[in-house]
PDB file of C-alpha atoms in Angstrom:
ATOM      1  CA  MET I   1     -15.902   4.021 -39.605  1.00  0.00           C
ATOM      2  CA  VAL I   2     -13.973   1.495 -38.324  1.00  0.00           C
ATOM      3  CA  ASP I   3     -15.545  -1.673 -37.065  1.00  0.00           C
ATOM      4  CA  ARG I   4     -14.612  -2.678 -33.311  1.00  0.00           C
ATOM      5  CA  ALA I   5     -14.818  -6.398 -34.108  1.00  0.00           C
ATOM      6  CA  VAL I   6     -11.534  -5.597 -36.125  1.00  0.00           C
ATOM      7  CA  PRO I   7      -8.407  -7.009 -34.407  1.00  0.00           C
ATOM      8  CA  CYS I   8      -5.948  -4.444 -33.720  1.00  0.00           C
ATOM      9  CA  SER I   9      -3.172  -6.180 -35.775  1.00  0.00           C
ATOM     10  CA  MET I  10      -5.020  -6.247 -38.324  1.00  0.00           C
ATOM     11  CA  LEU I  11      -5.762  -2.189 -38.816  1.00  0.00           C
ATOM     12  CA  ILE I  12      -1.553  -1.884 -37.869  1.00  0.00           C
ATOM     13  CA  MET I  13      -1.254  -4.153 -40.938  1.00  0.00           C
ATOM     14  CA  ALA I  14      -3.531  -2.180 -43.069  1.00  0.00           C
ATOM     15  CA  ALA I  15      -2.374   1.233 -42.066  1.00  0.00           C
ATOM     16  CA  ALA I  16       1.535  -0.127 -43.146  1.00  0.00           C
ATOM     17  CA  ALA I  17      -0.016  -1.609 -46.578  1.00  0.00           C
ATOM     18  CA  ALA I  18      -1.456   2.099 -46.864  1.00  0.00           C
ATOM     19  CA  ASN I  19       1.906   3.829 -46.200  1.00  0.00           C
ATOM     20  CA  VAL I  20      -0.134   5.763 -43.529  1.00  0.00           C
ATOM     21  CA  TRP I  21       3.409   6.233 -41.453  1.00  0.00           C
ATOM     22  CA  HIS I  22       5.463   8.026 -44.131  1.00  0.00           C
ATOM     23  CA  ARG I  23       8.723  10.282 -43.177  1.00  0.00           C
ATOM     24  CA  PRO I  24       8.090  13.773 -43.361  1.00  0.00           C
ATOM     25  CA  ARG I  25      10.446  16.108 -45.081  1.00  0.00           C
ATOM     26  CA  SER I  26      12.358  16.717 -41.435  1.00  0.00           C
ATOM     27  CA  GLY I  27      13.611  12.711 -41.771  1.00  0.00           C
ATOM     28  CA  ARG I  28      11.670  12.202 -38.714  1.00  0.00           C
ATOM     29  CA  SER I  29       8.473   9.494 -38.598  1.00  0.00           C
ATOM     30  CA  THR I  30       5.073  10.523 -37.471  1.00  0.00           C
ATOM     31  CA  LEU I  31       4.964   7.929 -34.733  1.00  0.00           C
ATOM     32  CA  ALA I  32       8.614   9.146 -33.227  1.00  0.00           C
ATOM     33  CA  LEU I  33       6.998  12.852 -32.900  1.00  0.00           C
ATOM     34  CA  ILE I  34       3.965  10.952 -31.404  1.00  0.00           C
ATOM     35  CA  SER I  35       6.024   9.177 -28.796  1.00  0.00           C
ATOM     36  CA  ARG I  36       8.084  12.508 -27.883  1.00  0.00           C
ATOM     37  CA  LEU I  37       4.513  14.356 -27.157  1.00  0.00           C
ATOM     38  CA  ASP I  38       3.362  10.954 -25.227  1.00  0.00           C
ATOM     39  CA  SER I  39       6.461  11.253 -22.892  1.00  0.00           C
ATOM     40  CA  PHE I  40       6.559  15.085 -22.806  1.00  0.00           C
ATOM     41  CA  SER I  41       2.902  15.247 -21.601  1.00  0.00           C
ATOM     42  CA  ILE I  42       3.519  12.126 -19.168  1.00  0.00           C
ATOM     43  CA  ALA I  43       6.826  14.302 -17.637  1.00  0.00           C
ATOM     44  CA  ARG I  44       4.243  17.306 -17.425  1.00  0.00           C
ATOM     45  CA  MET I  45       1.744  15.347 -15.499  1.00  0.00           C
ATOM     46  CA  LEU I  46       4.425  14.146 -13.107  1.00  0.00           C
ATOM     47  CA  LYS I  47       5.324  17.250 -12.628  1.00  0.00           C
ATOM     48  CA  PHE I  48       2.211  18.500 -11.801  1.00  0.00           C
ATOM     49  CA  LEU I  49       1.561  15.610  -9.637  1.00  0.00           C
ATOM     50  CA  GLY I  50       4.614  16.773  -7.819  1.00  0.00           C
ATOM     51  CA  LYS I  51       3.424  19.717  -6.065  1.00  0.00           C
ATOM     52  CA  TYR I  52       0.945  17.449  -4.222  1.00  0.00           C
ATOM     53  CA  ARG I  53       3.419  15.056  -2.396  1.00  0.00           C
ATOM     54  CA  GLU I  54       2.235  15.896   1.060  1.00  0.00           C
ATOM     55  CA  ALA I  55      -1.367  15.307   0.063  1.00  0.00           C
ATOM     56  CA  GLY I  56      -0.341  12.046  -1.208  1.00  0.00           C
ATOM     57  CA  LEU I  57       1.472  11.551   1.873  1.00  0.00           C
ATOM     58  CA  LEU I  58      -1.430  12.052   4.227  1.00  0.00           C
ATOM     59  CA  LEU I  59      -3.557   9.739   1.678  1.00  0.00           C
ATOM     60  CA  LEU I  60      -1.300   6.870   2.605  1.00  0.00           C
ATOM     61  CA  ARG I  61      -1.034   7.372   6.090  1.00  0.00           C
ATOM     62  CA  ALA I  62      -4.724   7.828   6.527  1.00  0.00           C
ATOM     63  CA  SER I  63      -5.806   4.681   4.341  1.00  0.00           C
ATOM     64  CA  VAL I  64      -2.767   2.489   6.301  1.00  0.00           C
ATOM     65  CA  GLY I  65      -4.215   3.875   9.685  1.00  0.00           C
ATOM     66  CA  LEU I  66      -8.020   3.095   8.487  1.00  0.00           C
ATOM     67  CA  ILE I  67      -6.889  -0.439   6.996  1.00  0.00           C
ATOM     68  CA  PHE I  68      -5.588  -0.946  10.819  1.00  0.00           C
ATOM     69  CA  ILE I  69      -8.654   0.209  12.487  1.00  0.00           C
ATOM     70  CA  LEU I  70     -10.772  -2.132  10.162  1.00  0.00           C
ATOM     71  CA  ILE I  71      -8.785  -5.457  11.345  1.00  0.00           C
ATOM     72  CA  CYS I  72      -8.027  -4.879  14.491  1.00  0.00           C
ATOM     73  CA  ALA I  73     -11.593  -3.074  16.152  1.00  0.00           C
ATOM     74  CA  PRO I  74     -13.654  -5.584  15.753  1.00  0.00           C
ATOM     75  CA  VAL I  75     -11.671  -7.993  17.364  1.00  0.00           C
ATOM     76  CA  LEU I  76     -11.138  -5.603  19.872  1.00  0.00           C
ATOM     77  CA  LEU I  77     -14.870  -5.019  20.195  1.00  0.00           C
ATOM     78  CA  SER I  78     -15.902  -8.758  20.085  1.00  0.00           C
ATOM     79  CA  GLY I  79     -14.720 -10.524  23.333  1.00  0.00           C
ATOM     80  CA  GLU I  80     -12.390 -13.299  24.655  1.00  0.00           C
ATOM     81  CA  HIS I  81     -13.263 -15.586  22.336  1.00  0.00           C
ATOM     82  CA  ARG I  82     -12.056 -13.249  19.081  1.00  0.00           C
ATOM     83  CA  TRP I  83      -8.894 -12.093  21.009  1.00  0.00           C
ATOM     84  CA  TRP I  84      -7.792 -15.540  21.935  1.00  0.00           C
ATOM     85  CA  GLN I  85      -7.852 -16.213  18.287  1.00  0.00           C
ATOM     86  CA  PHE I  86      -5.978 -13.212  16.967  1.00  0.00           C
ATOM     87  CA  GLY I  87      -3.509 -13.542  20.046  1.00  0.00           C
ATOM     88  CA  SER I  88      -2.683 -17.483  18.747  1.00  0.00           C
ATOM     89  CA  ALA I  89      -0.404 -15.970  16.524  1.00  0.00           C
ATOM     90  CA  MET I  90       2.060 -15.770  19.657  1.00  0.00           C
ATOM     91  CA  ARG I  91       2.398 -19.377  19.747  1.00  0.00           C
ATOM     92  CA  VAL I  92       4.727 -19.321  17.068  1.00  0.00           C
ATOM     93  CA  PHE I  93       7.161 -17.920  19.258  1.00  0.00           C
ATOM     94  CA  ASN I  94       5.916 -20.311  22.335  1.00  0.00           C
ATOM     95  CA  PHE I  95       3.810 -18.158  24.337  1.00  0.00           C
ATOM     96  CA  HIS I  96       1.097 -21.117  24.492  1.00  0.00           C
ATOM     97  CA  SER I  97      -0.989 -19.337  27.519  1.00  0.00           C
ATOM     98  CA  HIS I  98      -2.746 -16.407  27.972  1.00  0.00           C
ATOM     99  CA  LEU I  99      -3.434 -15.766  24.196  1.00  0.00           C
ATOM    100  CA  ASP I 100      -6.533 -13.995  24.858  1.00  0.00           C
ATOM    101  CA  TRP I 101      -4.302 -11.425  26.929  1.00  0.00           C
ATOM    102  CA  TRP I 102      -1.975 -11.568  23.673  1.00  0.00           C
ATOM    103  CA  GLY I 103      -5.076 -11.012  21.634  1.00  0.00           C
ATOM    104  CA  PHE I 104      -6.278  -8.084  23.224  1.00  0.00           C
ATOM    105  CA  LEU I 105      -2.903  -6.007  23.469  1.00  0.00           C
ATOM    106  CA  GLY I 106      -2.111  -6.561  19.532  1.00  0.00           C
ATOM    107  CA  ALA I 107      -5.789  -5.411  18.760  1.00  0.00           C
ATOM    108  CA  LEU I 108      -5.224  -2.220  21.117  1.00  0.00           C
ATOM    109  CA  ALA I 109      -1.910  -1.456  19.403  1.00  0.00           C
ATOM    110  CA  GLY I 110      -3.415  -1.923  15.952  1.00  0.00           C
ATOM    111  CA  CYS I 111      -6.201   0.253  17.013  1.00  0.00           C
ATOM    112  CA  ILE I 112      -4.054   3.245  18.842  1.00  0.00           C
ATOM    113  CA  GLY I 113      -1.015   2.755  16.075  1.00  0.00           C
ATOM    114  CA  GLY I 114      -3.865   3.085  13.272  1.00  0.00           C
ATOM    115  CA  ILE I 115      -5.191   6.144  15.016  1.00  0.00           C
ATOM    116  CA  PHE I 116      -1.773   7.678  16.068  1.00  0.00           C
ATOM    117  CA  MET I 117      -0.925   7.309  11.983  1.00  0.00           C
ATOM    118  CA  MET I 118      -4.227   8.562  10.681  1.00  0.00           C
ATOM    119  CA  LEU I 119      -3.839  11.770  12.827  1.00  0.00           C
ATOM    120  CA  GLY I 120       0.186  12.096  12.894  1.00  0.00           C
ATOM    121  CA  PHE I 121       0.113  12.563  16.464  1.00  0.00           C
ATOM    122  CA  ALA I 122       2.960  10.428  17.736  1.00  0.00           C
ATOM    123  CA  PHE I 123       3.702   9.494  14.284  1.00  0.00           C
ATOM    124  CA  ARG I 124       6.229   6.867  14.830  1.00  0.00           C
ATOM    125  CA  ILE I 125       5.019   5.354  18.430  1.00  0.00           C
ATOM    126  CA  GLY I 126       1.787   4.678  16.009  1.00  0.00           C
ATOM    127  CA  ILE I 127       3.684   3.183  13.742  1.00  0.00           C
ATOM    128  CA  LEU I 128       5.826   1.142  16.088  1.00  0.00           C
ATOM    129  CA  LEU I 129       2.755  -0.369  17.366  1.00  0.00           C
ATOM    130  CA  ALA I 130       0.936  -1.295  13.748  1.00  0.00           C
ATOM    131  CA  PHE I 131       4.810  -2.481  12.882  1.00  0.00           C
ATOM    132  CA  LEU I 132       4.611  -5.404  15.820  1.00  0.00           C
ATOM    133  CA  VAL I 133       1.156  -6.150  15.176  1.00  0.00           C
ATOM    134  CA  ALA I 134       2.094  -6.634  11.350  1.00  0.00           C
ATOM    135  CA  LEU I 135       5.394  -8.123  12.037  1.00  0.00           C
ATOM    136  CA  VAL I 136       3.807 -10.959  14.222  1.00  0.00           C
ATOM    137  CA  ASN I 137       1.135 -11.555  11.902  1.00  0.00           C
ATOM    138  CA  ALA I 138       3.655 -11.645   9.148  1.00  0.00           C
ATOM    139  CA  ILE I 139       6.083 -14.429  10.814  1.00  0.00           C
ATOM    140  CA  ALA I 140       2.699 -16.388  11.686  1.00  0.00           C
ATOM    141  CA  VAL I 141       1.477 -16.109   8.436  1.00  0.00           C
ATOM    142  CA  ALA I 142       5.134 -17.297   7.058  1.00  0.00           C
ATOM    143  CA  HIS I 143       5.461 -20.256   9.750  1.00  0.00           C
ATOM    144  CA  HIS I 144       1.992 -21.593   8.653  1.00  0.00           C
ATOM    145  CA  GLU I 145       1.500 -20.870   5.108  1.00  0.00           C
ATOM    146  CA  HIS I 146       4.369 -22.249   2.159  1.00  0.00           C
ATOM    147  CA  SER I 147       3.226 -20.462  -0.528  1.00  0.00           C
ATOM    148  CA  LEU I 148       4.966 -17.347  -2.164  1.00  0.00           C
ATOM    149  CA  TYR I 149       1.303 -15.644  -2.451  1.00  0.00           C
ATOM    150  CA  SER I 150       0.302 -16.077   0.883  1.00  0.00           C
ATOM    151  CA  ILE I 151       3.006 -14.355   2.428  1.00  0.00           C
ATOM    152  CA  ILE I 152       3.265 -11.488   0.397  1.00  0.00           C
ATOM    153  CA  ILE I 153       0.921  -9.278   1.789  1.00  0.00           C
ATOM    154  CA  PRO I 154       1.912  -9.459   5.237  1.00  0.00           C
ATOM    155  CA  ILE I 155       5.403  -8.608   4.293  1.00  0.00           C
ATOM    156  CA  GLU I 156       4.097  -5.863   2.202  1.00  0.00           C
ATOM    157  CA  ALA I 157       2.440  -4.403   5.407  1.00  0.00           C
ATOM    158  CA  VAL I 158       5.720  -4.235   6.964  1.00  0.00           C
ATOM    159  CA  ILE I 159       7.728  -2.814   4.456  1.00  0.00           C
ATOM    160  CA  VAL I 160       5.234   0.006   3.752  1.00  0.00           C
ATOM    161  CA  LEU I 161       5.255   0.288   7.942  1.00  0.00           C
ATOM    162  CA  VAL I 162       9.273   0.927   7.485  1.00  0.00           C
ATOM    163  CA  CYS I 163       9.340   3.002   4.959  1.00  0.00           C
ATOM    164  CA  LEU I 164       6.711   5.472   6.507  1.00  0.00           C
ATOM    165  CA  SER I 165       8.351   5.443   9.857  1.00  0.00           C
ATOM    166  CA  PHE I 166      11.478   6.451   7.389  1.00  0.00           C
ATOM    167  CA  ILE I 167       9.433   9.573   5.558  1.00  0.00           C
ATOM    168  CA  GLY I 168       7.289  10.883   8.746  1.00  0.00           C
ATOM    169  CA  PRO I 169       3.980  11.684   9.083  1.00  0.00           C
ATOM    170  CA  GLY I 170       4.617  15.109   6.537  1.00  0.00           C
ATOM    171  CA  LYS I 171       3.196  18.932   6.574  1.00  0.00           C
ATOM    172  CA  TYR I 172      -0.740  17.631   7.392  1.00  0.00           C
ATOM    173  CA  SER I 173      -0.304  15.938  10.856  1.00  0.00           C
ATOM    174  CA  VAL I 174      -1.712  17.303  14.153  1.00  0.00           C
ATOM    175  CA  ASP I 175       1.805  17.481  15.865  1.00  0.00           C
ATOM    176  CA  LYS I 176       3.252  19.773  12.828  1.00  0.00           C
ATOM    177  CA  SER I 177       2.371  23.604  13.743  1.00  0.00           C
TER     178      SER I 177
END
């Protein structure tokens, strides 16, 4: 029985001193055999998961769409003050009036885009709507924040949407018959 308080490096040194990793007659070490078995099982598992590519795409599509709905729906339902806050990102593009309308249109576009993404109905139009909201957000964050870590997440959202526009909705969508 191995005591859990013993560091791993001490166990490795003890195994090396006891010559646990000896060379079998075939010339291969036991450690190499174990690593070969691990790579075989990993390859088998990845091949098994490859059969569920369409389900993975459905999960990605539904989760990204749900994120856009969860972000934009409270803005859409909150009223003019929240619309103004959401639309204030347009100041980066020198739009300084009617920010409440810009916020309303942005929240509406994000919700409709999220719904279209989740359903797979008019998928690329939904991606375009969500992409516009994410791109304005990424540019506004990059304009106001100067650290790399604040800018990474909005840029990542834009990249995921661009990649999804190339991939398409997949087999499990409302459009497919």
